[in-house]
PDB file of C-alpha atoms in Angstrom:
ATOM      1  CA  MET A   1       0.291   0.100  -0.025  1.00 79.00           C
ATOM      2  CA  PRO A   2       2.778   2.709   0.009  1.00 82.00           C
ATOM      3  CA  LEU A   3       3.266   1.867  -3.175  1.00 78.00           C
ATOM      4  CA  LEU A   4       0.407   2.914  -3.989  1.00 78.00           C
ATOM      5  CA  ASP A   5       0.361   6.140  -1.801  1.00 77.00           C
ATOM      6  CA  ALA A   6       3.667   6.999  -3.386  1.00 79.00           C
ATOM      7  CA  ILE A   7       1.942   7.452  -7.308  1.00 74.00           C
ATOM      8  CA  PRO A   8       3.061  11.313  -8.169  1.00 74.00           C
ATOM      9  CA  HIS A   9      -0.526  13.307  -9.446  1.00 71.00           C
ATOM     10  CA  ILE A  10      -1.740  12.158 -12.991  1.00 70.00           C
ATOM     11  CA  ARG A  11      -1.736  14.495 -15.645  1.00 70.00           C
ATOM     12  CA  GLY A  12      -4.815  15.210 -17.486  1.00 68.00           C
ATOM     13  CA  LEU A  13      -6.368  18.259 -20.138  1.00 71.00           C
ATOM     14  CA  ARG A  14      -8.031  20.587 -17.394  1.00 75.00           C
ATOM     15  CA  GLY A  15      -8.710  20.598 -14.043  1.00 73.00           C
ATOM     16  CA  ARG A  16      -6.971  19.862 -10.816  1.00 71.00           C
ATOM     17  CA  PRO A  17      -4.426  16.896 -11.810  1.00 67.00           C
ATOM     18  CA  ARG A  18      -6.092  13.103 -10.473  1.00 68.00           C
ATOM     19  CA  ARG A  19      -4.493  11.842  -7.806  1.00 69.00           C
ATOM     20  CA  ARG A  20      -4.750   7.949  -8.245  1.00 71.00           C
ATOM     21  CA  SER A  21      -5.468   5.686 -11.702  1.00 75.00           C
ATOM     22  CA  ARG A  22      -8.711   4.734 -11.740  1.00 80.00           C
ATOM     23  CA  TRP A  23      -7.462   0.521 -12.155  1.00 83.00           C
ATOM     24  CA  LEU A  24      -4.756  -1.545 -10.571  1.00 82.00           C
ATOM     25  CA  PHE A  25      -3.797  -4.490 -12.285  1.00 79.00           C
ATOM     26  CA  ALA A  26      -2.267  -7.306 -10.240  1.00 79.00           C
ATOM     27  CA  ASP A  27      -1.346 -11.177 -10.371  1.00 74.00           C
ATOM     28  CA  ARG A  28      -3.107 -13.861  -8.768  1.00 77.00           C
ATOM     29  CA  GLY A  29      -0.225 -13.470  -5.586  1.00 77.00           C
ATOM     30  CA  TYR A  30      -2.414 -10.757  -4.920  1.00 78.00           C
ATOM     31  CA  ASP A  31      -5.610 -12.138  -5.653  1.00 81.00           C
ATOM     32  CA  PHE A  32      -7.042 -11.679  -1.304  1.00 84.00           C
ATOM     33  CA  ASP A  33     -10.106  -9.630  -0.300  1.00 86.00           C
ATOM     34  CA  LYS A  34      -7.558  -7.670   2.281  1.00 88.00           C
ATOM     35  CA  TYR A  35      -5.589  -6.387  -1.036  1.00 85.00           C
ATOM     36  CA  ARG A  36      -9.043  -5.837  -2.643  1.00 89.00           C
ATOM     37  CA  ARG A  37     -10.902  -3.983  -0.343  1.00 91.00           C
ATOM     38  CA  LEU A  38      -7.580  -1.538   0.786  1.00 88.00           C
ATOM     39  CA  VAL A  39      -7.368  -0.823  -2.909  1.00 88.00           C
ATOM     40  CA  ARG A  40     -11.126   0.176  -3.171  1.00 90.00           C
ATOM     41  CA  ASP A  41     -10.983   2.651   0.254  1.00 90.00           C
ATOM     42  CA  ARG A  42      -8.411   4.270  -2.142  1.00 86.00           C
ATOM     43  CA  GLY A  43     -11.018   5.374  -5.259  1.00 86.00           C
ATOM     44  CA  ILE A  44      -8.742   2.352  -7.612  1.00 86.00           C
ATOM     45  CA  THR A  45     -10.802  -0.153  -9.283  1.00 88.00           C
ATOM     46  CA  PRO A  46      -9.262  -3.777  -8.453  1.00 87.00           C
ATOM     47  CA  LYS A  47      -8.540  -5.560 -11.645  1.00 83.00           C
ATOM     48  CA  ILE A  48      -6.791  -8.532  -9.761  1.00 81.00           C
ATOM     49  CA  ALA A  49      -6.683 -12.031 -11.598  1.00 78.00           C
ATOM     50  CA  ARG A  50      -8.751 -14.634  -9.437  1.00 78.00           C
ATOM     51  CA  ARG A  51      -7.038 -18.004  -8.584  1.00 78.00           C
ATOM     52  CA  GLY A  52      -8.296 -21.407 -10.309  1.00 77.00           C
ATOM     53  CA  ARG A  53      -8.718 -19.420 -13.382  1.00 71.00           C
ATOM     54  CA  PRO A  54      -7.252 -20.001 -17.338  1.00 68.00           C
ATOM     55  CA  TYR A  55      -4.148 -17.824 -17.728  1.00 64.00           C
ATOM     56  CA  ASP A  56      -5.436 -16.116 -20.085  1.00 62.00           C
ATOM     57  CA  SER A  57      -8.215 -14.394 -18.933  1.00 57.00           C
ATOM     58  CA  GLY A  58      -8.580 -11.335 -17.264  1.00 60.00           C
ATOM     59  CA  PRO A  59      -5.934  -8.818 -16.246  1.00 59.00           C
ATOM     60  CA  GLY A  60      -3.048 -11.197 -16.794  1.00 56.00           C
ATOM     61  CA  LYS A  61      -2.945 -10.290 -21.154  1.00 60.00           C
ATOM     62  CA  THR A  62      -1.871  -6.630 -19.522  1.00 60.00           C
ATOM     63  CA  CYS A  63       0.066  -7.935 -16.560  1.00 60.00           C
ATOM     64  CA  TRP A  64       2.170 -10.248 -18.951  1.00 66.00           C
ATOM     65  CA  VAL A  65       2.746  -7.357 -21.754  1.00 66.00           C
ATOM     66  CA  VAL A  66       4.791  -5.145 -18.957  1.00 64.00           C
ATOM     67  CA  GLU A  67       6.309  -8.744 -17.584  1.00 70.00           C
ATOM     68  CA  ARG A  68       7.534  -9.361 -21.540  1.00 72.00           C
ATOM     69  CA  THR A  69       9.055  -6.020 -21.549  1.00 73.00           C
ATOM     70  CA  PHE A  70      10.677  -6.429 -18.477  1.00 72.00           C
ATOM     71  CA  ALA A  71      12.218 -10.138 -19.642  1.00 76.00           C
ATOM     72  CA  ARG A  72      13.662  -8.947 -22.873  1.00 76.00           C
ATOM     73  CA  PRO A  73      16.921  -7.041 -21.951  1.00 76.00           C
ATOM     74  CA  HIS A  74      17.525 -10.613 -19.691  1.00 74.00           C
ATOM     75  CA  ARG A  75      18.259 -12.210 -22.721  1.00 77.00           C
ATOM     76  CA  PHE A  76      21.785 -11.082 -22.951  1.00 77.00           C
ATOM     77  CA  LYS A  77      23.499 -12.702 -19.997  1.00 74.00           C
ATOM     78  CA  ARG A  78      25.567  -9.927 -19.187  1.00 75.00           C
ATOM     79  CA  LEU A  79      23.047  -7.924 -18.589  1.00 75.00           C
ATOM     80  CA  ARG A  80      21.198 -10.642 -16.617  1.00 71.00           C
ATOM     81  CA  THR A  81      24.260 -11.743 -14.494  1.00 75.00           C
ATOM     82  CA  ARG A  82      25.582  -8.221 -14.029  1.00 75.00           C
ATOM     83  CA  TYR A  83      29.125  -8.161 -14.791  1.00 78.00           C
ATOM     84  CA  GLU A  84      29.701  -4.694 -14.992  1.00 78.00           C
ATOM     85  CA  LYS A  85      30.211  -2.936 -11.551  1.00 83.00           C
ATOM     86  CA  ARG A  86      30.049   0.377 -12.418  1.00 86.00           C
ATOM     87  CA  ALA A  87      26.303   1.268 -13.095  1.00 87.00           C
ATOM     88  CA  ASP A  88      27.247   3.828 -15.631  1.00 89.00           C
ATOM     89  CA  ARG A  89      28.429   0.526 -18.261  1.00 85.00           C
ATOM     90  CA  HIS A  90      25.440  -1.222 -16.944  1.00 84.00           C
ATOM     91  CA  LEU A  91      23.106   1.199 -18.352  1.00 86.00           C
ATOM     92  CA  GLY A  92      24.584   1.516 -21.435  1.00 87.00           C
ATOM     93  CA  LEU A  93      24.809  -1.815 -21.952  1.00 85.00           C
ATOM     94  CA  LEU A  94      21.041  -2.114 -20.692  1.00 85.00           C
ATOM     95  CA  GLN A  95      20.371   0.973 -23.263  1.00 87.00           C
ATOM     96  CA  HIS A  96      22.368  -0.466 -26.091  1.00 86.00           C
ATOM     97  CA  ALA A  97      19.926  -4.353 -25.878  1.00 85.00           C
ATOM     98  CA  CYS A  98      16.951  -1.918 -25.542  1.00 84.00           C
ATOM     99  CA  ASN A  99      17.994  -0.206 -28.719  1.00 86.00           C
ATOM    100  CA  GLY A 100      18.683  -3.586 -30.400  1.00 83.00           C
ATOM    101  CA  GLY A 101      15.015  -4.678 -29.689  1.00 79.00           C
ATOM    102  CA  CYS A 102      13.709  -1.166 -31.178  1.00 82.00           C
ATOM    103  CA  LEU A 103      15.459  -1.867 -33.932  1.00 85.00           C
ATOM    104  CA  ARG A 104      14.352  -5.600 -34.517  1.00 82.00           C
ATOM    105  CA  ARG A 105      11.276  -4.712 -34.338  1.00 79.00           C
ATOM    106  CA  LEU A 106      11.195  -1.475 -36.523  1.00 84.00           C
ATOM    107  CA  ARG A 107      12.980  -3.860 -39.297  1.00 85.00           C
ATOM    108  CA  THR A 108       9.991  -6.354 -39.031  1.00 81.00           C
ATOM    109  CA  SER A 109       7.758  -3.684 -39.314  1.00 76.00           C
ATOM    110  CA  PHE A 110       8.513  -2.457 -42.508  1.00 71.00           C
TER     111      PHE A 110
END
């Protein structure tokens, strides 16, 4: 819940900025009534996947996109095991891996 409280203001077109998002997507690990109630008390609609349901239903489709995006740079062993001790070199390698993924995506789209 501290993470939800730390969300910055969400800019909109006009008026007072929204403090919180409208929805919260989460995986099956958060499928407890306690979490649903705490999220609803903050004015957010919980979209939490239910246990015992098929994996390709509900908010799992949305969560999978985020997890896949984080997993793509970890295909490279040097990034996955973090050989670099300096943060600037690791960041450079991470940016290089992301640029390679974007380039690969652009090549297939044209």
